[in-house]
Tab-separated table of C-alpha atoms in Angstrom:
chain	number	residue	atom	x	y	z
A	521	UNK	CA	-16.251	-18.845	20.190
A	522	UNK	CA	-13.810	-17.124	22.685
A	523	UNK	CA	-9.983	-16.461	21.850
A	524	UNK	CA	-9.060	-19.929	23.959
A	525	UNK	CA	-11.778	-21.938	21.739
A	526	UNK	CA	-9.259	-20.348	18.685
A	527	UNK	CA	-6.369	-21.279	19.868
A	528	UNK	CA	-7.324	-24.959	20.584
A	529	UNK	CA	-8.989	-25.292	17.039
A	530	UNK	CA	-5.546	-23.935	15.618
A	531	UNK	CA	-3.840	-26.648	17.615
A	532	UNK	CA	-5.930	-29.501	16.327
A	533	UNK	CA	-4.930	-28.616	13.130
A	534	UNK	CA	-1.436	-28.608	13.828
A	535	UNK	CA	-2.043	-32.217	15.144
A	536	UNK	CA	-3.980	-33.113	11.638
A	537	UNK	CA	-1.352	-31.837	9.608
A	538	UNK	CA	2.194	-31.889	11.764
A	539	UNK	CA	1.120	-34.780	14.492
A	540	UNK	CA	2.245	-32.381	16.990
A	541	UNK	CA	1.571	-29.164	18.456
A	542	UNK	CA	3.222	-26.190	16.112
A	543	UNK	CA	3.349	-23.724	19.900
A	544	UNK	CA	7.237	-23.290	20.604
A	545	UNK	CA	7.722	-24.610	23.842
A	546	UNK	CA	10.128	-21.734	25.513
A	547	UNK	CA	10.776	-18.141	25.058
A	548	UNK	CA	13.698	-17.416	23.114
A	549	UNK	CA	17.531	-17.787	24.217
A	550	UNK	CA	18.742	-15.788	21.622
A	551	UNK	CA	17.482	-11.935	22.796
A	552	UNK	CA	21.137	-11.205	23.013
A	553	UNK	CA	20.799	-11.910	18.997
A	554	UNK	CA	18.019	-9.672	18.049
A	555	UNK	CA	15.317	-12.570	18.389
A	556	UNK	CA	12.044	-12.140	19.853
A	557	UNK	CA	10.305	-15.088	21.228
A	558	UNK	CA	8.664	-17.755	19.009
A	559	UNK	CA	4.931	-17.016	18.587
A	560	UNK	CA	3.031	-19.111	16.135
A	561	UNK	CA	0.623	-16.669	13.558
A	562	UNK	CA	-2.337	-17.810	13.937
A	563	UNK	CA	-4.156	-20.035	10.616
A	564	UNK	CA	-7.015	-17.558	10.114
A	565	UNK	CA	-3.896	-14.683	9.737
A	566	UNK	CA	-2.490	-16.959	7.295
A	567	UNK	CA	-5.459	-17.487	5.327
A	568	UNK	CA	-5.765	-13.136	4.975
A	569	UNK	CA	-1.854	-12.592	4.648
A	570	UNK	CA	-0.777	-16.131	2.597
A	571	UNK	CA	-3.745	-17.298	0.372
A	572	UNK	CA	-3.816	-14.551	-1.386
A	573	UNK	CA	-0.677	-15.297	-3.388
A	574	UNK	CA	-1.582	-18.240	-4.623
A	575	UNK	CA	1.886	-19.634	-4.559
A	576	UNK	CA	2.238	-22.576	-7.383
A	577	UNK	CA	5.094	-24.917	-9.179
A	578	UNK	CA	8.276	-22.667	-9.441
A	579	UNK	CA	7.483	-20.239	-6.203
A	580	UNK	CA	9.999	-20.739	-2.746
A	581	UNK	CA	8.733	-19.828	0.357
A	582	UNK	CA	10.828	-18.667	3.267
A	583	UNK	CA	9.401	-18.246	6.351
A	584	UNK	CA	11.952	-15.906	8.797
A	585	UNK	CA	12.005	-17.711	12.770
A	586	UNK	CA	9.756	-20.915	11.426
A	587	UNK	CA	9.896	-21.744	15.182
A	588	UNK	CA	7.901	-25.984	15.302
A	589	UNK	CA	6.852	-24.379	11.487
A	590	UNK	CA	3.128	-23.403	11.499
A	591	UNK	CA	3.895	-21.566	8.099
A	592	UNK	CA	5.433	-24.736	6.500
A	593	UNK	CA	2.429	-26.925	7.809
A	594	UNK	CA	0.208	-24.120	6.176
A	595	UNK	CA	2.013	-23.854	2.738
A	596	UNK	CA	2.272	-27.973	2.628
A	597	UNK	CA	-2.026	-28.080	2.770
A	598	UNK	CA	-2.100	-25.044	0.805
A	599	UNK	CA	0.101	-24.579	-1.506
A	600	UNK	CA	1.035	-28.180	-2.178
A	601	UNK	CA	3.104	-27.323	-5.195
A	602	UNK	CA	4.888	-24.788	-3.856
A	603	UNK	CA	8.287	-24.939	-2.054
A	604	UNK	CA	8.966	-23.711	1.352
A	605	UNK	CA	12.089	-23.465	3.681
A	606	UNK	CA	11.614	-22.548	7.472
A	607	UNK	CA	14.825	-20.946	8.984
A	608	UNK	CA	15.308	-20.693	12.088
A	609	UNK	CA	17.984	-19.963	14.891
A	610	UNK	CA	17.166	-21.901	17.950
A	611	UNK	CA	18.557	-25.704	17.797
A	612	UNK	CA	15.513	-27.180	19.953
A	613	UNK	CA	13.053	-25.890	17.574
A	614	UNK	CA	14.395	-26.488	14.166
A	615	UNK	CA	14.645	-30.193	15.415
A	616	UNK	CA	11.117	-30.208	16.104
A	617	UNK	CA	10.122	-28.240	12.722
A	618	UNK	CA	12.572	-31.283	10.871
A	619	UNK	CA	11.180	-34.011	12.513
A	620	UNK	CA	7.566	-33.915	11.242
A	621	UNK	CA	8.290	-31.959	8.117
A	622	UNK	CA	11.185	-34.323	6.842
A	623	UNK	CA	8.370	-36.511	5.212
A	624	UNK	CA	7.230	-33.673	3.000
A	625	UNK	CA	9.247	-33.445	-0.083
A	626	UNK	CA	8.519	-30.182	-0.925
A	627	UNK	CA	9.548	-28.759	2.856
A	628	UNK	CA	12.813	-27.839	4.897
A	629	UNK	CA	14.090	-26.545	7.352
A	630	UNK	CA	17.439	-24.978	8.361
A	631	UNK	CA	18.820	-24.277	11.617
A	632	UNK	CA	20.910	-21.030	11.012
A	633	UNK	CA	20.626	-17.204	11.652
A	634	UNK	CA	18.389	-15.792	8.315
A	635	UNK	CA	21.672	-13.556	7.936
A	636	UNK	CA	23.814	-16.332	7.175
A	637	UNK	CA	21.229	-18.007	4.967
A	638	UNK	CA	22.150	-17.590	0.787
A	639	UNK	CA	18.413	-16.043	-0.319
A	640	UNK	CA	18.614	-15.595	-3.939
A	641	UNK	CA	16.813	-18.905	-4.059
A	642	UNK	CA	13.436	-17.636	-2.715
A	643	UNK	CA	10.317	-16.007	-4.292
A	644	UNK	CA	8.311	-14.951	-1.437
A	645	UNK	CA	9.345	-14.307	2.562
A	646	UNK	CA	7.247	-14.853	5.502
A	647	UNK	CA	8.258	-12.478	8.854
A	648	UNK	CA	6.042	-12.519	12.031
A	649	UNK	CA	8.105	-9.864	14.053
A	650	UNK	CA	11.002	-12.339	14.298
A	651	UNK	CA	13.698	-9.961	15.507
A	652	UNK	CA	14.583	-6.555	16.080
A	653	UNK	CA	14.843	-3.465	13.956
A	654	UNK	CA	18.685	-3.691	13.964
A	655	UNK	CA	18.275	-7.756	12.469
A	656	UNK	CA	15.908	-6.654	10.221
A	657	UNK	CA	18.029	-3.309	8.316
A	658	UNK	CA	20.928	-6.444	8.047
A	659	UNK	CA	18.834	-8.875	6.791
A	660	UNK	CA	16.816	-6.295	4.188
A	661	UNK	CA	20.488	-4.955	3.212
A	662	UNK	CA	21.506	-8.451	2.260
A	663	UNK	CA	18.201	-9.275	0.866
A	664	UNK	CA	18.964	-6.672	-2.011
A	665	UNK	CA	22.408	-7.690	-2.275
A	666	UNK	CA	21.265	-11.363	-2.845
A	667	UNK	CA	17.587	-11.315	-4.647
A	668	UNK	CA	18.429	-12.195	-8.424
A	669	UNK	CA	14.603	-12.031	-8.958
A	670	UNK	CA	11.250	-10.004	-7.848
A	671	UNK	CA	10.656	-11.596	-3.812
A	672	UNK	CA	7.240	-10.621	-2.404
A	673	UNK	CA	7.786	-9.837	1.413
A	674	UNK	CA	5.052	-10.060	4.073
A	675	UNK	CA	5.493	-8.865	7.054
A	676	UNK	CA	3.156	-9.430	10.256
A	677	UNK	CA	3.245	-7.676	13.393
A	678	UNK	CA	5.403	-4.942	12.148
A	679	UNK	CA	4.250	-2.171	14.275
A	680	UNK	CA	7.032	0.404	13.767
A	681	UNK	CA	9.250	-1.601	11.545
A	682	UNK	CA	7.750	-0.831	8.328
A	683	UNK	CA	9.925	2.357	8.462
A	684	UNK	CA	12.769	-0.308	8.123
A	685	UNK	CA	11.479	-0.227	4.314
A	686	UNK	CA	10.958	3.296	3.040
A	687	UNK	CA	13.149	4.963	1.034
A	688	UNK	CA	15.102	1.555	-0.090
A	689	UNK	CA	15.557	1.084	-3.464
A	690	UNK	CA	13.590	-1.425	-4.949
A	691	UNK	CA	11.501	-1.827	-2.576
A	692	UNK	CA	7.186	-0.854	-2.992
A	693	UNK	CA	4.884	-1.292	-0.722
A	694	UNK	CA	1.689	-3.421	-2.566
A	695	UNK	CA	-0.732	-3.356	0.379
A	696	UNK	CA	-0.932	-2.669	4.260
A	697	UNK	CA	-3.551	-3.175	6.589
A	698	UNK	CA	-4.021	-4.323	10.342
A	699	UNK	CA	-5.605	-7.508	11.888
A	700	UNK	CA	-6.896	-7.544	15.680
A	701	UNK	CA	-10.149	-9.726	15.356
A	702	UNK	CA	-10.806	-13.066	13.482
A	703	UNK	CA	-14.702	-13.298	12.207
A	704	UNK	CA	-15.620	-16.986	12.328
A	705	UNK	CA	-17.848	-18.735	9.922
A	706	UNK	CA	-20.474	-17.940	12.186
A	707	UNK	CA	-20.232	-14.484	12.244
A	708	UNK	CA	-18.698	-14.232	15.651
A	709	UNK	CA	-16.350	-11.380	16.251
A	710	UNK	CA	-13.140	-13.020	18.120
A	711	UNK	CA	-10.520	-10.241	19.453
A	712	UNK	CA	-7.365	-12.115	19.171
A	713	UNK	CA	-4.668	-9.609	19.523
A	714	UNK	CA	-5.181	-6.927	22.620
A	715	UNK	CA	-4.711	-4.166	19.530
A	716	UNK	CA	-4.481	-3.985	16.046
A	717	UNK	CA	-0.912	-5.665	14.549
A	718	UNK	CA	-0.389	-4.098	11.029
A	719	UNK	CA	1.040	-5.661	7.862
A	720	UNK	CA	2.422	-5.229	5.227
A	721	UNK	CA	3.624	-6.652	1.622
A	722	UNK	CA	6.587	-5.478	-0.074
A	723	UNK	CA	8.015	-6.038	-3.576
A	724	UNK	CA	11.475	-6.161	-4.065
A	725	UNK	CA	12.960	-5.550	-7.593
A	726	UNK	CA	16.364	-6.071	-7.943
């Protein structure tokens, strides 16, 4: 399997679960904001970053920049119990996120900035390098002004950011790691990412 064969397989399930395509169409119009363009994480990052929290009946996913909402898509096969909220700042795609997640009842999706969005409701937040360092001290400030209860943060793709963490109260780091390859259930080796993105989970106790 090559990287392209991936890709493709990732957007036929997009079409089996979303009827569309979950690939933003455009860079990003909001750089000026802090916001990097849209990039979809791919399923078999999902399946090594998400599954692994099990999320059930009385957990609230947020997923930061949801873009057309891979993550929601995800979490709806997945975690079918769960609840999840995509946020995200651009108008164009939060329409498309809405419009094929409006018929799950345990989905939504908001078009605002994440820093303008009241979190105390969630339980666990999704971030694949949505926005700059800058965004992402304001939104972990008003993360621990808000939280009312232990959130579980991942964060993909944070090469350099996890600094943005240490030393804030409350905060531990549970596990880190980095992802660069995807090993099919063939055995094949894919390299998806020209070098290795880390991760990493945080817990937040307020």
């Amino acid at each position: 399997m090559t990287r392209e064969e991936l890709f493709q397989a990732d957007i036929a399930r997009d079409i089996a679960l979303a009827g569309r395509p979950l690939a933003a169409p455009h860079a990003t119009r909001f750089a000026k904001e802090g916001a990097h363009d849209p990039t979809p994480t791919p399923y078999f990052v999902l399946d090594e970053l998400l599954a692994p929290l099990h999320l059930d009946e009385g957990d609230h996913l947020l997923d930061v920049g949801c873009g057309c909402g891979r993550v929601l898509a995800y979490a709806a096969q997945c975690f079918p119990a769960a609840r999840a909220t995509g946020v995200e700042l651009d108008p164009k795609l939060a329409r498309i996120a809405r419009a094929w997640a409006e018929s799950h009842p345990n989905l939504a999706v908001r078009q605002a900035s994440v820093l303008d969005l009241d979190l105390a409701p969630y339980t666990h937040i999704y971030l694949f390098n949505p926005f700059d360092t800058a965004v992402l001290t304001r939104f972990l400030d008003k993360l621990a002004r808000e939280a009312r209860r232990p959130v579980t943060l991942v964060h993909m793709s944070d090469n350099g950011e996890t600094y943005s963490y240490l030393g804030r109260a409350g905060f531990s780091l549970m596990l880190e790691g980095s992802i660069q390859s995807c090993r099919t259930a063939e055995g094949e080796v894919v390299e998806v990412f020209g070098c290795p993105q880390h991760w990493s989970r945080w817990r937040f106790t307020p």
